[in-house]
mmCIF file of C-alpha atoms in Angstrom:
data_model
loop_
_atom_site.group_PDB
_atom_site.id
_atom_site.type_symbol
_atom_site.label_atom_id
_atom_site.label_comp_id
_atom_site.label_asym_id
_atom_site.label_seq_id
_atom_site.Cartn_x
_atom_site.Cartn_y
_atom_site.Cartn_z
ATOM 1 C CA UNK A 1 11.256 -13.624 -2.910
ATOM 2 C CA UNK A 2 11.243 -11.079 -0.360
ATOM 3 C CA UNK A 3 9.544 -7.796 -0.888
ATOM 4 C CA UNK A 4 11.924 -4.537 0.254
ATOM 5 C CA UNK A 5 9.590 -1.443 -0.294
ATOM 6 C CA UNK A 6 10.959 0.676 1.340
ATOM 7 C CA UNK A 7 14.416 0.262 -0.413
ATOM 8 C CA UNK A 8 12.571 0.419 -3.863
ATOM 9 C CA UNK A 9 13.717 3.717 -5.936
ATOM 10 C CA UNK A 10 9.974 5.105 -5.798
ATOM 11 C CA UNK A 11 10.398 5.011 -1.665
ATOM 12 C CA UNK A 12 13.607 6.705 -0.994
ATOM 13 C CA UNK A 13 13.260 8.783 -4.147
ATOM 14 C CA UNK A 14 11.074 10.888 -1.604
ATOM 15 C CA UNK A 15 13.484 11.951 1.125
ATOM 16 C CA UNK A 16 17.089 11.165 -0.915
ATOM 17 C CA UNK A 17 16.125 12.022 -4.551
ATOM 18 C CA UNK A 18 19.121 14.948 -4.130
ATOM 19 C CA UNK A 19 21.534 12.754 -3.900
ATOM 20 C CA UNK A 20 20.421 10.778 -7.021
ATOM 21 C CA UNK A 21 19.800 11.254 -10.451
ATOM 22 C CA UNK A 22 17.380 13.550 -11.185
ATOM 23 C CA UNK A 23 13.920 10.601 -12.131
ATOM 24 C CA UNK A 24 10.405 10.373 -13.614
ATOM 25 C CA UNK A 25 8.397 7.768 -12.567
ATOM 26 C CA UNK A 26 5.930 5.836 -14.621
ATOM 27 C CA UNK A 27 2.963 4.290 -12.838
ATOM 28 C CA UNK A 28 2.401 0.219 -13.441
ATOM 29 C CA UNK A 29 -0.960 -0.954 -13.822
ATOM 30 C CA UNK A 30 -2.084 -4.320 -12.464
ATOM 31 C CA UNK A 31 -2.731 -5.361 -15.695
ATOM 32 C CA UNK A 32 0.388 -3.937 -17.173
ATOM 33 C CA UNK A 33 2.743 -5.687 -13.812
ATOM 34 C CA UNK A 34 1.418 -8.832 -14.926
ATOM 35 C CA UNK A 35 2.038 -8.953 -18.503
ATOM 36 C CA UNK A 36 6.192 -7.243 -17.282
ATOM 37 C CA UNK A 37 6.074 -10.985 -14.711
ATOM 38 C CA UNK A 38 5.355 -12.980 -17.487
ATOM 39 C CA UNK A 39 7.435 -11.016 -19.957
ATOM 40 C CA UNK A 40 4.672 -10.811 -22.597
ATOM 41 C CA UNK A 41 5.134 -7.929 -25.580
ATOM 42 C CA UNK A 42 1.448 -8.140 -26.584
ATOM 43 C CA UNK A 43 -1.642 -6.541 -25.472
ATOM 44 C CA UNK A 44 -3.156 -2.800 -25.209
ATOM 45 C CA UNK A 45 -2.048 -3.142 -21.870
ATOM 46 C CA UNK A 46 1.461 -3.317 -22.703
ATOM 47 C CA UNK A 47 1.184 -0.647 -25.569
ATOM 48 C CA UNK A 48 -0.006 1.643 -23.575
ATOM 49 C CA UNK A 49 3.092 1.283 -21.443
ATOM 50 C CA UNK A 50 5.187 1.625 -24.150
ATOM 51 C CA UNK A 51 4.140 5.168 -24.571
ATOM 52 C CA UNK A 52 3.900 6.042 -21.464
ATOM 53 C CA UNK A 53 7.304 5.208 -21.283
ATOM 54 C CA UNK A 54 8.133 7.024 -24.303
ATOM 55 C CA UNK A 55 6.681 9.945 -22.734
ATOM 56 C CA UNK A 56 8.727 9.717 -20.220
ATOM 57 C CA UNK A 57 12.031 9.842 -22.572
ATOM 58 C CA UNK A 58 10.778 12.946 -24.478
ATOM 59 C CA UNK A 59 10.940 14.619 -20.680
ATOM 60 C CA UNK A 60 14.535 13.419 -20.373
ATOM 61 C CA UNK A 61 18.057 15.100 -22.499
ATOM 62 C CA UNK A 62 19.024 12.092 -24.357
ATOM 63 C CA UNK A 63 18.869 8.423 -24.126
ATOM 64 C CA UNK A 64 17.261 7.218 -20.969
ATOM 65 C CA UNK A 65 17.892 4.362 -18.471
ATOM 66 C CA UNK A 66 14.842 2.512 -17.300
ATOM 67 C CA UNK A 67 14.422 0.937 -13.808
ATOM 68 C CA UNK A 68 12.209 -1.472 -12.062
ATOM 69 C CA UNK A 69 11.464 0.490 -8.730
ATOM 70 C CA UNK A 70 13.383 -2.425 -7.156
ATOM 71 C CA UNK A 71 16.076 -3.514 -9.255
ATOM 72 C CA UNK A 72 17.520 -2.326 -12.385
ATOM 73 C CA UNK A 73 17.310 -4.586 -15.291
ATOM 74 C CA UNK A 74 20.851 -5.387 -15.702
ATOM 75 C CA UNK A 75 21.116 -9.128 -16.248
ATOM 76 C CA UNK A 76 18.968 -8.607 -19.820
ATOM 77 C CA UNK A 77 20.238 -9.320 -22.775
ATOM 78 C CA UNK A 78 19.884 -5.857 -23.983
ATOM 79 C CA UNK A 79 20.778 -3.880 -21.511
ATOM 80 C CA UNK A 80 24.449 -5.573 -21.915
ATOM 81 C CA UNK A 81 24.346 -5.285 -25.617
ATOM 82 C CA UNK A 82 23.075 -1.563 -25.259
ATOM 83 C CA UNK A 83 25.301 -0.477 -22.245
ATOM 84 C CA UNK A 84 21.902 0.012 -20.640
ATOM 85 C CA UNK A 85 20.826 2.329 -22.738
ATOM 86 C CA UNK A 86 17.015 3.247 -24.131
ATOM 87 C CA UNK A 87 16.133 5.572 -26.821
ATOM 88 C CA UNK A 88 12.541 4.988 -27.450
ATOM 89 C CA UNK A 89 9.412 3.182 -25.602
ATOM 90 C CA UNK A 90 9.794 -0.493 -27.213
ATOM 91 C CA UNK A 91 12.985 -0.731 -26.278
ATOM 92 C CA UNK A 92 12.708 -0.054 -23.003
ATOM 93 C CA UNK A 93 9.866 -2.423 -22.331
ATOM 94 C CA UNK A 94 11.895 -5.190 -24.569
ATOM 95 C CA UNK A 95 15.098 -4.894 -21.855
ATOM 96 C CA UNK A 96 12.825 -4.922 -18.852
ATOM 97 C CA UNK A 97 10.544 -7.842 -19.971
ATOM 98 C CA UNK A 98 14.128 -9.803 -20.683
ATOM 99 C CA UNK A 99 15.506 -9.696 -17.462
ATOM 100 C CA UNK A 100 14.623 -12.210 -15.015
ATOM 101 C CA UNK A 101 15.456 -9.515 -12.040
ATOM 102 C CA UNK A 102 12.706 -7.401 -13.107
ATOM 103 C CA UNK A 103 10.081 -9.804 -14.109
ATOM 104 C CA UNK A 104 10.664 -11.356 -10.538
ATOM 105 C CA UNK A 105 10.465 -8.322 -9.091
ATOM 106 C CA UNK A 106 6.830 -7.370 -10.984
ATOM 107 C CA UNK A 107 5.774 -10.608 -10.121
ATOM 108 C CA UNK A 108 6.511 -10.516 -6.619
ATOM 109 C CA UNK A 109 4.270 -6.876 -6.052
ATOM 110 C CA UNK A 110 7.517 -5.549 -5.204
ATOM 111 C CA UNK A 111 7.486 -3.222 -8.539
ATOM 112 C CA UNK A 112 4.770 -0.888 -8.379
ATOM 113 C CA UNK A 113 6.383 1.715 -10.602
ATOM 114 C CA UNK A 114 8.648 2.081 -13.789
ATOM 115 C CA UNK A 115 11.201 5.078 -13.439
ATOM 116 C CA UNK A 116 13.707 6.737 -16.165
ATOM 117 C CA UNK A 117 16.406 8.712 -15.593
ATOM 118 C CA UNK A 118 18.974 9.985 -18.284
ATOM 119 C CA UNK A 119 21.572 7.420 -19.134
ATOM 120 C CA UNK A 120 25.061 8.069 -18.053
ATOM 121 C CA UNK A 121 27.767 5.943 -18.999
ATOM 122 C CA UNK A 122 30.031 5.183 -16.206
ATOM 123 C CA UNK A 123 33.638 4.773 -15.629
ATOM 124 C CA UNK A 124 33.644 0.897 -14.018
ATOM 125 C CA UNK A 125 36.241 2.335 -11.331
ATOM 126 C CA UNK A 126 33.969 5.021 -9.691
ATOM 127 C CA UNK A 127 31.482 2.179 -8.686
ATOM 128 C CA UNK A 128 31.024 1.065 -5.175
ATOM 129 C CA UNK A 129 29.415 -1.088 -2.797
ATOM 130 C CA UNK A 130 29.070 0.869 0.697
ATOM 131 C CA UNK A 131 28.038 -1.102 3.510
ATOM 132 C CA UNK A 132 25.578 0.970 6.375
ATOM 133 C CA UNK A 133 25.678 -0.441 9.751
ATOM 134 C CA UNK A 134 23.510 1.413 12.481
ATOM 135 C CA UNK A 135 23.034 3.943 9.897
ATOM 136 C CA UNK A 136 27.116 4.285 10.061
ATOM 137 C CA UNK A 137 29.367 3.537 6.976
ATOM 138 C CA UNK A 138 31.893 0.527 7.946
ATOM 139 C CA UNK A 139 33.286 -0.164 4.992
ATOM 140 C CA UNK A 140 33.268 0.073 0.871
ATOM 141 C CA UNK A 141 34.015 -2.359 -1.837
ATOM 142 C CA UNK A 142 35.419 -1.779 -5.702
ATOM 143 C CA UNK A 143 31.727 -2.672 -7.064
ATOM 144 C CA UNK A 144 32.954 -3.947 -10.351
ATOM 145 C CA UNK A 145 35.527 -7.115 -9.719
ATOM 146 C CA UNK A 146 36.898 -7.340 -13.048
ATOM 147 C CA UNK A 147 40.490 -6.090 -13.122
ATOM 148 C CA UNK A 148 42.226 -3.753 -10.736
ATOM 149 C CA UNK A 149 42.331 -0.174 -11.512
ATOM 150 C CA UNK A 150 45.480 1.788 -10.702
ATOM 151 C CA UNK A 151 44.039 5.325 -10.042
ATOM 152 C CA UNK A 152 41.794 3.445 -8.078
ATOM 153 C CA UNK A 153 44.480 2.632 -5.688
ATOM 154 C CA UNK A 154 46.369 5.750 -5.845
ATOM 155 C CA UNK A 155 42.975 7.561 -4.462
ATOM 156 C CA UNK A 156 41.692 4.760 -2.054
ATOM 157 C CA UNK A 157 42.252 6.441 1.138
ATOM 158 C CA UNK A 158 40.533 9.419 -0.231
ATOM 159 C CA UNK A 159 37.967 8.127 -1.994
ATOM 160 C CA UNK A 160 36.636 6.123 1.583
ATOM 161 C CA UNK A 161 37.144 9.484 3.235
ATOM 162 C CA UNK A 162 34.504 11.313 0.825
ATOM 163 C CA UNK A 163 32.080 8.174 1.129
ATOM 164 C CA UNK A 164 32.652 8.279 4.643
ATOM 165 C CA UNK A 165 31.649 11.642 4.646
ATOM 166 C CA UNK A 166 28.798 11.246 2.258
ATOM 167 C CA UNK A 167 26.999 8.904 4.226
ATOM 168 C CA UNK A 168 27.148 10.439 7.673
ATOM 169 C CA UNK A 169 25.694 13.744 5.888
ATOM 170 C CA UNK A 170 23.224 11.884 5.055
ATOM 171 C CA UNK A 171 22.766 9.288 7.869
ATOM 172 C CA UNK A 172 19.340 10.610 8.696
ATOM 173 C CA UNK A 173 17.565 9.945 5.509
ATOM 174 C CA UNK A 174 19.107 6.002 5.276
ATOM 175 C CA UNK A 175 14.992 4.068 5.489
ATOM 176 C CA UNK A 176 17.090 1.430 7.563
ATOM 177 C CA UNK A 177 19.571 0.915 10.152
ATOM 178 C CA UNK A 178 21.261 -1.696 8.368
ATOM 179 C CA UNK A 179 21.498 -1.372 4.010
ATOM 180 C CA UNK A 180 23.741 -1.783 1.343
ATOM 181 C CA UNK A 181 24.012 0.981 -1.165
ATOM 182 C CA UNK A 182 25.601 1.095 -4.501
ATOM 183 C CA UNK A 183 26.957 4.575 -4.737
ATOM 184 C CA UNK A 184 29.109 6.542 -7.996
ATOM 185 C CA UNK A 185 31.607 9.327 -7.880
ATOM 186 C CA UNK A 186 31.505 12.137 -10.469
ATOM 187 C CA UNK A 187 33.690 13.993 -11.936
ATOM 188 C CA UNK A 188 32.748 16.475 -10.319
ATOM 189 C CA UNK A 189 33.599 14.607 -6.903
ATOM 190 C CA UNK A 190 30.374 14.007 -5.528
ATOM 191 C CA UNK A 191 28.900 10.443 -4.345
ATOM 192 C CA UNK A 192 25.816 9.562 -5.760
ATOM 193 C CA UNK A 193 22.631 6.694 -4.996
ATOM 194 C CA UNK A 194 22.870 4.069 -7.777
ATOM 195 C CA UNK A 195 20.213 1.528 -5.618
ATOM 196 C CA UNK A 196 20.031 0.817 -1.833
ATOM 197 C CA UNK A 197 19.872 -3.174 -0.872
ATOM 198 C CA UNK A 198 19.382 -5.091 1.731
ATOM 199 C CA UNK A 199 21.777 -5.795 4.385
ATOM 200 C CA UNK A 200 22.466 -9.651 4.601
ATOM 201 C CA UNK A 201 23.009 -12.726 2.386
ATOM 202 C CA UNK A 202 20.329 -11.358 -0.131
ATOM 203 C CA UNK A 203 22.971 -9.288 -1.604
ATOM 204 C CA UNK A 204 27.062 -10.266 -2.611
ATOM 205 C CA UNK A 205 29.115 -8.577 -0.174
ATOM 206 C CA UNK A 206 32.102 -8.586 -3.034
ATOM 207 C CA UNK A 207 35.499 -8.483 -1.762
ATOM 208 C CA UNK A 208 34.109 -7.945 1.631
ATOM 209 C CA UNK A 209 33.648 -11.621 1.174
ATOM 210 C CA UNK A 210 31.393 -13.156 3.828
ATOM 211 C CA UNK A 211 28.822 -11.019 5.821
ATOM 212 C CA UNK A 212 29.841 -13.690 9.424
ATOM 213 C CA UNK A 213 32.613 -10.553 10.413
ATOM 214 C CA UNK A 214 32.757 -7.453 12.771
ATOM 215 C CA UNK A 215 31.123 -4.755 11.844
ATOM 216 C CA UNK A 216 31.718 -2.484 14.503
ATOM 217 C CA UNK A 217 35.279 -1.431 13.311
ATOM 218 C CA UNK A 218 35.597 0.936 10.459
ATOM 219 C CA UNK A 219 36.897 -1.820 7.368
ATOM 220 C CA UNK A 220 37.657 1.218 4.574
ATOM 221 C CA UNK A 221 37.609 0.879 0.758
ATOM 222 C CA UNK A 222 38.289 -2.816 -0.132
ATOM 223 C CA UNK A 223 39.753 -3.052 -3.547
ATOM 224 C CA UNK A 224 41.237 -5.919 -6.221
ATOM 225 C CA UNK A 225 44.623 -6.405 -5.880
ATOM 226 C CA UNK A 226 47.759 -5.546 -8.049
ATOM 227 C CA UNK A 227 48.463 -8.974 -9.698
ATOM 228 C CA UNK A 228 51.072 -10.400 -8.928
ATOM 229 C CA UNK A 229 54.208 -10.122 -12.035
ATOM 230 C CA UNK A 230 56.820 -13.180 -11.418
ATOM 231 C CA UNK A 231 60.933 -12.201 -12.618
ATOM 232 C CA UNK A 232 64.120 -14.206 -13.248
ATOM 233 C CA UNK A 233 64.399 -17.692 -13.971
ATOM 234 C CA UNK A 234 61.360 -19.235 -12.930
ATOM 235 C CA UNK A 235 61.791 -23.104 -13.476
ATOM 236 C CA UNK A 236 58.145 -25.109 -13.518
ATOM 237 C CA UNK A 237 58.111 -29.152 -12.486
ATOM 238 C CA UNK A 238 55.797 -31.718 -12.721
#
């Protein structure tokens, strides 16, 4: 597995925290990193990360939403029954100790803190994918594939336009060249940092398909298409 530092939430939290939720970070012992790679829930090690990260809740409105410096725990088991949701210490250690993202990610050194931010639930059709090339913004997917959203299409051309924007504001503060950042739109219409990747076959380039293309021509806000509704008399034959 290869280690991205600088595109862990604890690195870029530094110079782009603004444009991010607002994040407490929880320091991870060696001892404590270990026992989150091997997914164990016993030891004083591990209780005393439990309320540290309960600490952390009581400084946050509401239920929280735990991360793994590089990678949020989003293939556990919990985290989809909960929405991603926390509420107290336990649980937040019990959804990142059951995801295989994070314990890979604590085993390979390349989580060196826990952070919390409040939880949010979001509307699946503000999610994006927005692909950075020479610190430029090329092009944008729909992040979450599974249906297609009409006010999604009714606002494409807009909604590249602000991300465009967005990113160029903030092309300064991008720790590479080349990255792949998941960003979310508010209500109240401003782009936000969900996680930064890296640029290349480590990470799905969604409906942007393959990453063998040009990216030196601006490729806009790629979305799922309208199905497709078939009328009349439509006669089948085998």
């Amino acid at each position: 597995m290869t280690v991205h530092r600088d595109l862990c939430l604890s690195s870029w939290y530094m110079t782009l925290g603004a444009y991010t939720f607002p994040t407490v970070f929880v320091p991870l012992p060696n001892d404590a990193r270990a026992a989150l790679a091997v997914g164990t829930n016993e030891g004083l090690e591990v209780i005393d990360m439990k309320h540290r990260l309960q600490r952390a809740l009581r400084m946050l409105p509401g239920s929280g939403f735990v991360h793994a410096d590089g990678c949020a725990p989003t293939d556990s088991p919990v985290f989809q029954r909960d929405n991603g949701a926390v509420s107290t210490g336990d649980g937040a250690w019990q959804m990142l100790i059951s995801s295989t993202k994070a314990r890979a990610a604590a085993e390979s050194g390349e989580t060196e803190r826990l952070a919390m931010h409040s939880y949010r639930r979001m509307e699946p059709a503000r999610e994006f994918r927005l692909f950075i090339h020479h610190r430029r913004p090329v092009a944008m997917s729909q992040r979450n594939l599974d249906r297609y959203y009409a006010s999604l299409a009714k606002r494409r051309n807009d909604y590249w336009r602000q991300a465009r924007d967005f990113a160029l504001d903030i092309s300064h503060l991008w720790p590479r060249e080349h990255l792949v950042a998941d960003v979310y739109l508010t209500s109240s219409g401003d782009f936000i940092i969900l996680d930064l990747n890296p640029w290349g076959a480590e990470t799905d380039p969604l409906l942007l398909l393959d990453w063998d293309r040009d990216w030196s021509e601006d490729l806009g806000l790629k979305i799922v298409p309208r199905p497709v509704k078939f009328t009349g008399n439509i006669q089948v034959s085998f």
